[in-house]
Amino acid sequence: MTTQAAIAFAGDRIWSMTLAQEAGEVSARAWEQQVDSSIVHPLALLVLGVSVIWMFAAPRGRAIWSVLVIACFIPVAQRIAIVELDFNFLRIIGVCALLRLLLYGELRTIRIELADRLMIALVGSVVVLSLLRGGTGEAVTQAGAGLSFFTMYWAGRGLVRTSEDVRRLMIGVGVVAVPVALFMTIEQLTGRNNFSVFGGVDTYTILRAGKLRAQGAFCHPIIAGVFFACLIPVSVGIILGRARRTAVLLGGWLPIVLGGVVVVMTNSSTPIAGVLIGLLGWSAFRLRRNFGICIVVLLVLGLAAHFASSRGLHGVVFNRVDFTGSSTGYHRYLLVDGLLENVSSWALLGDSEPGYNQSFQDQTNMYVITALTGGLLALGIQVALVVAAFRSAAAGIRAASTRDGLLTCYGLGCAFMVACVSFTAVACFGQGAFTWYALLGVLVSVSRSVAGASFPADRPRTDGDPPRPGTLAEERAARPPGAGPADKARSRAAAS
């Protein structure tokens, strides 16, 4: 093929994809408009059935794999409608996870934390304020979204509790990443999304600024990239730990390599920035004992940059970060700017119809959406929830007496930091509920497990305290006299 023919072929391909994209967007909107109606594909129903059986039959640490399968392979358009209530398959598997925890009595062993109370308060405040502001219809809509967030949180909180459970979770991520990366690579090369047979995603891959943005079964390319970008820091902890070779390969290297492939296939700046933030977090590992000072310094620098710039800190960040040459950072800047300049309009009850600027027609910021749906109260609760999560991680890092526990808590803290930053550039919807809320639940649960439920973070340990369960201290205490390494060394010295 000559050079001119190759250029002509590429031009025709891009033009045909542009036309096909317009048709695909119309198709995607048509799926979204079919509310209050069941949309079930036989293959998707089979996958859901197997996932539900696995949820109730599998051991607790492996039951979370059902959620991964539904999130990665079934678009959220697949749903069962009951009267006016829509239950997409991800929401159904989340409800099944909560039912498992209740029926098997696994919630009885969970100590209620501040984050748990804040999670209930966040969902409740949004629903109540939506009822006061917009009536029953809007309250029901927000209750549906709240159910997704609530069940995903407790799926992570109840099913993943220890460092070993985290390794099992990441092994599942590594396994599902193989077909996800393969399908998204094929989508990038062909411009067709094979998951469009389920509905809810375009038949032809989204094209922006001449670049294809693969998304697979995920509701948006950014959600697909952020899903794996948030889990890469956890994989780093597994690699640096003392896990078995199989766990290091499947739960460490596979999520990193194939997750990186997924991030690249999405052609989105937000997931790329998320990967860099996670690596930056791990580069500060040696500063973990001085994080309090680091946070104060960062806050001071952020405030200084905010007031020194004519557009504020959010203008500096959103307008400057662009790794693909096609980012819409200015749109996100206008969202935050419009929210800050109209506090009186949403602070009390939220605002169902914000018209502050054209950017509010596409609300791509989780915190902006929280403010508009739940007012200043819900936004404050969400910020408090973030603070509580990082305090739990810090408590686990300080109290960890094993290398695996330390690296797991630190990796989860870095992962949640990636999620907190990433969702300033995308709404938390669809599979994003797992990325933010399930990860939050895992962080709170594992941090408590590492710190030891009998040793609250606000009470220092004393010499009279028994060893924490599952730690090196407990192992040493359980050894018979003369069985320790030091005792064996003394015996050999005496014999010689």
Tab-separated table of N, CA and C in Angstrom, residues 70 109 162 192 233 310 321 328 439 488:
chain	number	residue	atom	x	y	z
A	70	ILE	N	-19.136	-9.090	37.611
A	70	ILE	CA	-20.260	-8.279	37.140
A	70	ILE	C	-19.785	-6.883	36.740
A	109	THR	N	-19.406	-9.903	63.636
A	109	THR	CA	-17.997	-9.827	64.044
A	109	THR	C	-17.344	-8.515	63.638
A	162	THR	N	-8.758	-8.953	55.902
A	162	THR	CA	-7.371	-9.175	56.290
A	162	THR	C	-6.446	-8.967	55.089
A	192	ARG	N	-14.673	-1.055	17.433
A	192	ARG	CA	-15.965	-1.639	17.774
A	192	ARG	C	-15.917	-2.222	19.183
A	233	PRO	N	-1.781	0.592	43.071
A	233	PRO	CA	-0.989	0.729	44.301
A	233	PRO	C	-1.114	-0.465	45.246
A	310	SER	N	-5.115	33.712	39.733
A	310	SER	CA	-6.372	34.414	39.471
A	310	SER	C	-7.539	33.445	39.304
A	321	VAL	N	-3.270	20.044	33.577
A	321	VAL	CA	-3.053	18.598	33.477
A	321	VAL	C	-3.713	18.063	32.209
A	328	THR	N	-10.512	17.753	28.772
A	328	THR	CA	-11.516	18.818	28.930
A	328	THR	C	-11.408	19.414	30.332
A	439	LEU	N	-13.744	0.095	47.720
A	439	LEU	CA	-12.358	0.309	48.137
A	439	LEU	C	-12.301	0.990	49.502
A	488	LYS	N	17.734	-21.790	69.545
A	488	LYS	CA	18.458	-22.794	68.761
A	488	LYS	C	19.897	-22.381	68.533
